[in-house]
Coordinates of C-alpha atoms in Angstrom, one line a residue:
X1 CA -77.0 44.2 -10.5
X2 CA -75.8 47.8 -11.6
X3 CA -74.9 48.8 -8.0
X4 CA -72.8 44.7 -7.6
X5 CA -71.2 45.6 -11.6
X6 CA -69.7 48.9 -9.7
X7 CA -68.3 47.2 -7.0
X8 CA -66.5 44.2 -9.3
X9 CA -65.1 46.4 -12.0
X10 CA -64.0 48.7 -8.1
X11 CA -62.4 45.9 -6.8
X12 CA -60.7 44.9 -10.3
X13 CA -59.2 48.8 -10.4
X14 CA -57.8 47.9 -7.2
X15 CA -56.1 44.9 -7.8
X16 CA -54.7 46.4 -11.1
X17 CA -53.5 49.1 -9.3
X18 CA -51.8 46.9 -6.6
X19 CA -49.8 45.1 -9.4
X20 CA -48.3 48.1 -11.0
X21 CA -47.4 49.3 -6.8
X22 CA -45.5 46.3 -6.2
X23 CA -43.5 45.6 -9.7
X24 CA -42.2 49.4 -9.4
X25 CA -41.3 48.8 -6.2
X26 CA -39.5 45.7 -7.5
X27 CA -37.5 47.5 -10.5
X28 CA -34.3 48.3 -10.0
X29 CA -33.8 45.8 -7.1
X30 CA -30.8 44.7 -6.1
X31 CA -30.4 41.6 -4.0
X32 CA -30.1 42.4 0.2
X33 CA -30.6 39.6 2.2
X34 CA -32.5 40.8 5.8
X35 CA -32.2 37.7 7.9
X36 CA -28.3 36.3 7.4
X37 CA -27.4 32.4 8.2
X38 CA -25.8 31.7 11.4
X39 CA -23.0 29.9 12.9
X40 CA -23.0 26.3 13.6
X41 CA -20.8 25.3 16.7
X42 CA -21.5 21.9 18.1
X43 CA -22.6 19.4 15.9
X44 CA -20.6 15.9 16.0
X45 CA -20.1 13.6 13.1
X46 CA -23.2 11.4 12.2
X47 CA -25.6 14.2 12.9
X48 CA -27.4 16.9 9.8
X49 CA -26.3 20.5 9.8
X50 CA -29.5 23.5 8.4
X51 CA -28.5 26.7 7.6
X52 CA -31.2 29.1 6.8
X53 CA -31.7 33.2 5.1
X54 CA -34.4 35.7 4.1
X55 CA -34.1 36.6 0.8
X56 CA -35.1 39.8 -1.0
X57 CA -37.3 40.2 -3.8
X58 CA -38.5 36.9 -3.7
X59 CA -40.4 37.5 -7.0
X60 CA -37.2 38.0 -9.0
X61 CA -37.3 35.3 -12.2
X62 CA -33.4 36.0 -12.7
X63 CA -32.2 35.9 -9.5
X64 CA -30.0 33.4 -8.6
X65 CA -28.6 32.2 -5.5
X66 CA -24.8 30.5 -5.3
X67 CA -23.3 28.0 -2.4
X68 CA -19.7 28.4 -1.7
X69 CA -17.6 26.2 1.2
X70 CA -13.6 27.8 2.1
X71 CA -15.0 30.1 -1.6
X72 CA -15.2 27.4 -3.2
X73 CA -17.9 26.6 -4.9
X74 CA -20.4 23.8 -3.2
X75 CA -20.5 21.0 -5.3
X76 CA -24.0 19.3 -4.9
X77 CA -24.6 15.2 -3.7
X78 CA -26.6 13.0 -2.4
X79 CA -25.5 14.1 1.2
X80 CA -26.1 18.2 -0.1
X81 CA -29.3 19.7 -0.8
X82 CA -30.6 23.2 -1.0
X83 CA -33.7 24.8 -1.2
X84 CA -34.6 29.0 -2.6
X85 CA -38.6 29.9 -2.9
X86 CA -39.9 32.4 -1.3
X87 CA -37.2 34.2 -0.4
X88 CA -36.8 31.5 1.4
X89 CA -32.2 30.4 0.9
X90 CA -31.9 26.6 2.4
X91 CA -28.7 24.9 2.7
X92 CA -29.0 21.0 4.4
X93 CA -26.0 19.0 4.4
X94 CA -27.3 15.2 6.2
X95 CA -24.7 13.8 7.2
X96 CA -21.6 15.8 8.0
X97 CA -18.0 14.1 9.1
X98 CA -15.7 16.1 10.5
X99 CA -14.0 17.2 6.9
X100 CA -17.3 19.4 6.4
X101 CA -16.2 22.3 9.1
X102 CA -15.1 26.1 7.2
X103 CA -17.0 28.7 6.3
X104 CA -20.2 28.5 4.4
X105 CA -21.6 31.7 1.6
X106 CA -24.5 31.9 -0.2
X107 CA -24.5 35.2 -2.9
X108 CA -27.6 36.3 -4.9
X109 CA -27.7 38.0 -8.1
X110 CA -29.4 39.5 -10.4
X111 CA -29.3 42.0 -12.7
X112 CA -29.3 45.0 -10.2
X113 CA -26.5 44.0 -7.7
X114 CA -25.6 40.9 -5.2
X115 CA -25.3 40.3 -2.2
X116 CA -23.5 37.9 0.8
X117 CA -23.9 36.2 3.6
X118 CA -21.4 33.9 5.2
X119 CA -22.1 31.4 7.9
X120 CA -19.0 28.8 10.0
X121 CA -19.9 25.1 10.7
X122 CA -17.9 23.2 13.4
X123 CA -18.1 19.5 13.6
X124 CA -16.1 17.2 15.4
X125 CA -15.5 13.2 15.2
X126 CA -16.6 10.9 17.3
X127 CA -14.0 7.7 18.9
X128 CA -13.4 5.0 16.6
X129 CA -12.4 3.4 19.9
X130 CA -13.7 2.4 23.3
X131 CA -10.8 1.7 26.1
X132 CA -13.5 1.4 28.6
X133 CA -15.2 -2.5 29.2
X134 CA -18.9 -2.5 28.8
X135 CA -19.0 -4.9 30.9
X136 CA -21.5 -4.0 33.5
X137 CA -19.0 -3.6 37.4
X138 CA -17.9 -6.1 38.4
X139 CA -18.4 -8.5 35.7
X140 CA -15.6 -8.3 34.5
X141 CA -14.0 -11.5 36.5
X142 CA -17.7 -13.0 37.0
X143 CA -16.6 -14.0 33.2
X144 CA -12.8 -15.4 33.3
X145 CA -13.9 -17.5 36.3
X146 CA -17.2 -19.3 34.3
X147 CA -14.5 -19.6 31.4
X148 CA -12.8 -20.9 33.7
X149 CA -14.9 -23.2 34.8
X150 CA -16.9 -24.9 31.8
X151 CA -12.7 -24.9 30.3
X152 CA -14.5 -26.1 27.2
X153 CA -17.2 -23.6 26.0
X154 CA -14.1 -21.7 24.6
X155 CA -11.2 -21.6 21.8
X156 CA -8.3 -22.0 23.8
X157 CA -5.9 -18.4 23.2
X158 CA -3.0 -19.9 20.8
X159 CA -0.2 -19.4 22.1
X160 CA 1.5 -16.4 21.1
X161 CA 4.3 -17.1 18.7
X162 CA 8.4 -16.9 19.5
X163 CA 10.8 -15.2 17.1
X164 CA 13.2 -17.6 17.3
X165 CA 16.1 -15.4 16.0
X166 CA 17.6 -17.7 13.3
X167 CA 18.0 -17.0 9.9
X168 CA 15.8 -19.7 7.2
X169 CA 17.7 -23.4 6.6
X170 CA 16.5 -26.0 4.4
X171 CA 17.1 -29.1 5.6
X172 CA 15.9 -31.0 2.5
X173 CA 16.8 -29.6 -1.2
X174 CA 13.8 -30.9 -4.2
X175 CA 15.7 -33.6 -6.6
X176 CA 15.9 -32.1 -10.0
X177 CA 13.7 -33.8 -12.7
X178 CA 14.2 -34.8 -16.2
X179 CA 10.2 -35.4 -17.8
X180 CA 8.4 -35.7 -21.3
X181 CA 6.0 -32.9 -22.0
X182 CA 2.8 -32.5 -20.5
X183 CA 3.5 -34.3 -17.1
X184 CA 3.4 -32.3 -13.9
X185 CA 6.3 -31.3 -12.4
X186 CA 6.9 -31.1 -8.2
X187 CA 9.5 -29.5 -6.4
X188 CA 9.4 -29.9 -2.9
X189 CA 11.5 -29.0 -0.1
X190 CA 11.2 -28.8 4.4
X191 CA 11.8 -25.3 5.5
X192 CA 12.9 -24.3 9.5
X193 CA 12.2 -21.8 11.5
X194 CA 8.0 -23.1 11.1
X195 CA 6.3 -20.6 13.1
X196 CA 8.1 -17.6 12.4
X197 CA 5.3 -14.9 10.6
X198 CA 7.8 -12.9 8.9
X199 CA 9.6 -15.6 6.5
X200 CA 8.1 -15.0 2.8
X201 CA 9.0 -17.2 0.0
X202 CA 10.0 -16.8 -3.0
X203 CA 9.9 -19.3 -6.5
X204 CA 12.2 -18.0 -9.7
X205 CA 13.2 -19.5 -13.1
X206 CA 16.4 -19.1 -14.8
X207 CA 16.3 -15.9 -12.0
X208 CA 13.0 -14.3 -13.1
X209 CA 10.4 -14.4 -10.3
X210 CA 7.3 -17.4 -10.9
X211 CA 4.3 -15.6 -10.0
X212 CA 1.3 -18.7 -9.2
X213 CA -1.3 -18.5 -11.6
X214 CA -3.5 -22.0 -13.8
X215 CA -0.2 -24.0 -14.1
X216 CA 1.9 -23.0 -10.7
X217 CA 0.9 -24.0 -7.8
X218 CA 2.6 -23.2 -4.1
X219 CA 2.4 -23.7 -0.7
X220 CA 4.1 -22.7 2.7
X221 CA 2.5 -24.7 5.4
X222 CA 3.7 -26.6 8.6
X223 CA 7.6 -26.2 7.1
X224 CA 6.5 -27.9 4.4
X225 CA 7.6 -25.5 1.0
X226 CA 6.7 -27.0 -2.1
X227 CA 6.3 -26.0 -5.7
X228 CA 3.5 -27.7 -9.1
X229 CA 3.8 -26.8 -12.4
X230 CA 1.2 -29.2 -14.7
X231 CA 1.8 -29.6 -17.6
X232 CA 5.0 -28.5 -18.2
X233 CA 5.8 -27.4 -21.9
X234 CA 9.9 -27.3 -23.2
X235 CA 10.3 -23.3 -21.5
X236 CA 9.4 -24.5 -18.9
X237 CA 13.2 -26.6 -18.5
X238 CA 15.4 -24.5 -16.5
X239 CA 17.0 -23.7 -13.1
X240 CA 14.1 -23.3 -10.4
X241 CA 15.6 -21.8 -7.1
X242 CA 13.2 -20.7 -4.3
X243 CA 14.4 -17.8 -1.3
X244 CA 13.2 -18.1 1.8
X245 CA 13.4 -15.1 3.9
X246 CA 13.2 -13.4 7.4
X247 CA 14.4 -10.3 9.7
X248 CA 17.1 -12.4 10.8
X249 CA 18.6 -13.7 6.5
X250 CA 17.6 -15.4 3.8
X251 CA 18.8 -18.9 2.6
X252 CA 18.2 -20.1 -1.4
X253 CA 17.8 -23.6 -2.9
X254 CA 17.8 -24.6 -6.5
X255 CA 16.8 -27.6 -8.1
X256 CA 16.9 -28.1 -12.1
X257 CA 14.0 -29.6 -14.5
X258 CA 14.4 -30.6 -17.8
X259 CA 11.6 -31.5 -20.2
X260 CA 12.6 -33.2 -23.0
X261 CA 10.0 -32.7 -26.7
X262 CA 8.0 -34.3 -27.7
X263 CA 8.4 -35.4 -32.2
X264 CA 5.3 -33.9 -33.5
X265 CA 6.8 -33.4 -37.1
X266 CA 7.7 -35.0 -39.7
X267 CA 10.4 -34.5 -41.8
X268 CA 11.4 -37.3 -44.1
X269 CA 8.8 -36.3 -47.0
X270 CA 5.4 -39.0 -47.7
X271 CA 4.7 -38.2 -50.8
X272 CA 7.2 -39.6 -53.3
X273 CA 7.0 -39.8 -57.1
X274 CA 5.1 -43.1 -57.6
X275 CA 1.9 -43.7 -55.8
X276 CA 2.8 -47.5 -54.6
X277 CA 5.2 -46.2 -52.6
X278 CA 3.6 -42.9 -51.3
X279 CA 1.3 -45.6 -50.0
X280 CA 2.9 -48.0 -48.7
X281 CA 5.1 -44.5 -46.7
X282 CA 0.6 -43.4 -45.5
X283 CA 0.5 -46.6 -44.0
X284 CA 3.6 -46.6 -42.1
X285 CA 3.8 -43.5 -41.1
X286 CA -0.3 -44.4 -39.5
X287 CA 1.5 -47.5 -37.9
X288 CA 4.0 -45.7 -36.4
X289 CA 1.3 -43.2 -34.4
X290 CA -1.0 -45.8 -34.2
X291 CA 2.4 -48.3 -32.3
X292 CA 2.8 -44.9 -30.8
X293 CA -0.3 -44.6 -28.1
X294 CA 0.1 -48.4 -27.9
X295 CA 3.6 -47.6 -25.6
X296 CA 2.6 -44.9 -24.2
X297 CA -0.6 -46.7 -23.1
X298 CA 1.4 -49.3 -21.9
X299 CA 3.8 -47.1 -19.9
X300 CA 0.7 -46.2 -18.1
X301 CA 1.4 -49.0 -15.7
X302 CA -0.6 -49.0 -12.3
X303 CA -0.3 -46.8 -9.8
X304 CA -1.9 -47.8 -6.1
X305 CA -1.6 -45.3 -3.1
X306 CA 0.9 -45.4 -0.9
X307 CA 2.1 -43.8 2.7
X308 CA 5.3 -43.2 2.6
X309 CA 4.4 -41.0 5.8
X310 CA 2.5 -42.4 8.5
X311 CA -0.1 -40.4 11.4
X312 CA 1.1 -40.9 14.5
X313 CA -0.8 -42.0 18.2
X314 CA -1.1 -37.9 20.5
X315 CA -1.6 -37.5 23.5
X316 CA -4.2 -34.0 24.3
X317 CA -5.3 -32.9 27.2
X318 CA -8.9 -31.1 27.0
X319 CA -9.2 -28.4 25.4
X320 CA -5.9 -28.8 23.3
X321 CA -5.8 -28.6 20.1
X322 CA -4.9 -31.7 17.9
X323 CA -2.8 -32.4 14.7
X324 CA -2.6 -35.0 12.4
X325 CA -0.4 -35.8 9.7
X326 CA 0.8 -37.8 7.0
X327 CA 2.1 -37.9 3.0
X328 CA 0.9 -40.5 0.6
X329 CA 1.6 -41.3 -3.3
X330 CA 1.2 -40.5 -5.9
X331 CA 1.2 -36.6 -5.8
X332 CA -0.9 -36.5 -9.7
X333 CA -3.8 -38.9 -9.5
X334 CA -6.6 -36.4 -9.9
X335 CA -8.4 -40.1 -9.4
X336 CA -7.2 -39.8 -5.5
X337 CA -9.7 -39.8 -2.8
X338 CA -9.2 -38.8 0.4
X339 CA -11.2 -40.5 3.9
X340 CA -10.9 -39.5 7.6
X341 CA -12.8 -42.0 9.7
X342 CA -12.8 -42.2 14.0
X343 CA -13.3 -45.4 15.8
X344 CA -15.1 -46.7 12.1
X345 CA -17.5 -44.5 11.7
X346 CA -16.5 -41.7 8.7
X347 CA -15.2 -37.7 10.3
X348 CA -16.5 -34.7 8.1
X349 CA -14.7 -31.1 8.5
X350 CA -16.4 -28.7 11.4
X351 CA -16.1 -25.7 12.8
X352 CA -13.3 -26.8 14.8
X353 CA -12.1 -29.3 12.9
X354 CA -10.4 -28.6 9.5
X355 CA -8.9 -30.6 7.1
X356 CA -5.7 -30.3 4.2
X357 CA -4.9 -32.8 1.0
X358 CA -2.7 -30.7 -1.6
X359 CA 0.1 -31.7 -3.3
X360 CA 0.2 -35.3 -1.1
X361 CA 0.2 -34.0 2.1
X362 CA -2.8 -34.9 4.6
X363 CA -3.4 -32.7 7.2
X364 CA -6.3 -33.1 10.2
X365 CA -6.9 -30.4 12.4
X366 CA -9.1 -29.7 15.8
X367 CA -8.7 -26.0 16.8
X368 CA -10.1 -27.8 20.7
X369 CA -10.5 -31.2 21.8
X370 CA -13.6 -33.4 24.0
X371 CA -13.3 -36.7 25.8
X372 CA -15.4 -38.2 23.2
X373 CA -13.0 -37.0 20.3
X374 CA -10.6 -39.5 22.1
X375 CA -10.0 -42.5 20.0
X376 CA -8.6 -44.3 16.8
X377 CA -8.9 -41.7 13.0
X378 CA -8.3 -43.7 10.3
X379 CA -6.9 -42.4 7.4
X380 CA -7.5 -43.5 4.1
X381 CA -6.8 -43.0 0.3
X382 CA -7.9 -44.5 -3.1
X383 CA -7.9 -44.3 -6.4
X384 CA -8.4 -46.3 -9.7
X385 CA -6.2 -49.0 -8.9
X386 CA -7.0 -49.3 -5.3
X387 CA -6.4 -48.1 -1.9
X388 CA -4.3 -47.6 1.6
X389 CA -5.2 -46.9 4.8
X390 CA -2.9 -45.9 7.6
X391 CA -4.0 -45.4 11.8
X392 CA -3.5 -43.9 15.1
X393 CA -4.8 -42.6 18.4
X394 CA -6.0 -39.8 19.9
X395 CA -5.7 -40.1 24.0
X396 CA -7.2 -36.6 25.3
X397 CA -6.9 -35.7 29.4
X398 CA -10.3 -34.9 31.3
X399 CA -9.3 -31.5 33.2
X400 CA -10.7 -31.9 37.2
X401 CA -13.9 -30.2 37.5
X402 CA -14.9 -32.1 39.5
X403 CA -15.5 -29.5 42.4
X404 CA -15.2 -32.4 45.7
X405 CA -15.5 -29.6 48.5
X406 CA -20.2 -29.2 49.7
X407 CA -21.7 -25.9 47.6
X408 CA -25.0 -25.9 50.3
X409 CA -24.8 -22.9 52.4
X410 CA -24.1 -22.3 55.9
X411 CA -25.9 -24.4 58.6
X412 CA -27.6 -27.1 56.2
X413 CA -25.8 -30.7 56.9
X414 CA -26.5 -33.5 55.5
X415 CA -28.3 -34.9 58.4
X416 CA -30.7 -31.9 57.5
X417 CA -30.6 -33.0 53.7
X418 CA -31.7 -36.1 54.7
X419 CA -34.5 -35.0 56.8
X420 CA -35.9 -32.8 54.3
X421 CA -35.7 -35.0 51.5
X422 CA -37.7 -37.6 53.8
X423 CA -40.5 -35.7 54.7
X424 CA -43.0 -34.9 57.4
X425 CA -43.8 -38.3 59.2
X426 CA -46.8 -40.2 58.0
X427 CA -49.2 -40.7 59.9
X428 CA -52.3 -43.8 59.8
X429 CA -55.3 -43.1 58.5
X430 CA -57.6 -42.4 59.8
X431 CA -61.0 -43.9 58.5
X432 CA -62.3 -40.8 57.1
X433 CA -59.1 -40.1 55.3
X434 CA -59.1 -40.0 51.9
X435 CA -57.4 -43.5 50.5
X436 CA -58.9 -45.3 53.6
X437 CA -59.9 -49.1 52.0
X438 CA -64.1 -49.1 51.6
X439 CA -66.3 -50.0 53.9
X440 CA -70.2 -50.7 54.1
X441 CA -72.2 -48.5 56.4
X442 CA -76.0 -50.6 56.2
X443 CA -75.6 -54.0 55.6
X444 CA -78.0 -56.2 53.1
X445 CA -80.9 -57.1 55.3
X446 CA -82.2 -61.1 54.1
X447 CA -85.2 -62.0 54.1

């Protein structure tokens, strides 16, 4: 037991001496990078970068490590991670971009001095546009041939819009309106050229720009230019101007709107000196309000739908686009419902079928048509007073998709094909062959 205590005491003394030696070694020592940072020159955009260095002293609690990029402090973020422990100093960037290229410096400092190590990083960007064909070799012409044979398996490319070189021209002008307050104001006109991608249409009210909002709706499509103002007030009265501009010039057209205000304030005194006269005046006022409601209800006369522009028959080559359009009145009827029918059956929208119903204009577009799309198309408008319909016929001409030439391999004539179809020459079945009629081998003996 005495020998064991002496060994323990000797071990504790050696540990204390080693600790004192380490403290004396680190006391007053400035930072030193034993392994500096290394340059990174071959990184591509989207990869990860890793800087690493070794530093002494390793157990200085006052040691401070900082990172710099091109001389500026490096900001921490989701892509940047740093590590400093056990003498290892690490910086990781994931992923990297070309703008991360530059000089990266690591500075270590304590009470006795500082040390700096620097390395550079270069990141090359990826090409964002792939110019070479990604199809296998020899497939380019095959894809085009398949698309040509299928004919209807793809949406035909839209013809590029042609620049007519003409300035805008209004072929119709909107009419002046005089409306009661809280009515719907509807202005419309026709504009050419129709397929000008540079055309810009603007509306102005008394010289100030008019913007679409909850009460104001505008449309510019198929050459129709429309402005609707719902629930007009007296302040909406004035001059409305439509200006169309393209790269070749501009054109304007104007119209006037006058809104009549409703009499909402009774200016005569309703309480005279005597109560009787006051009662009579109040009664007359109530009667006038009641009669006014009756007049307003009588003004709402039945107004069933009416097509002012009918559908027109069209003739389309298979795989071409089809376009039907018509116009219905009344325009501002919220109860109006539009239904389309094809050969007596309801016709719904789809990936190639688009419908438009706004400002009284009704449009049906099909990006490309098949033979089955031919037939009679009916557009029916219905409101609370009645219904109206218009119809047209679509004729679809088929493409020549029948290959008349023989597709058999060379030498495979019609006689050879018929011989193969007939199969081997049939032989009379033998007595023992399968399928022959049954027969008795032995006869039953009579007793």
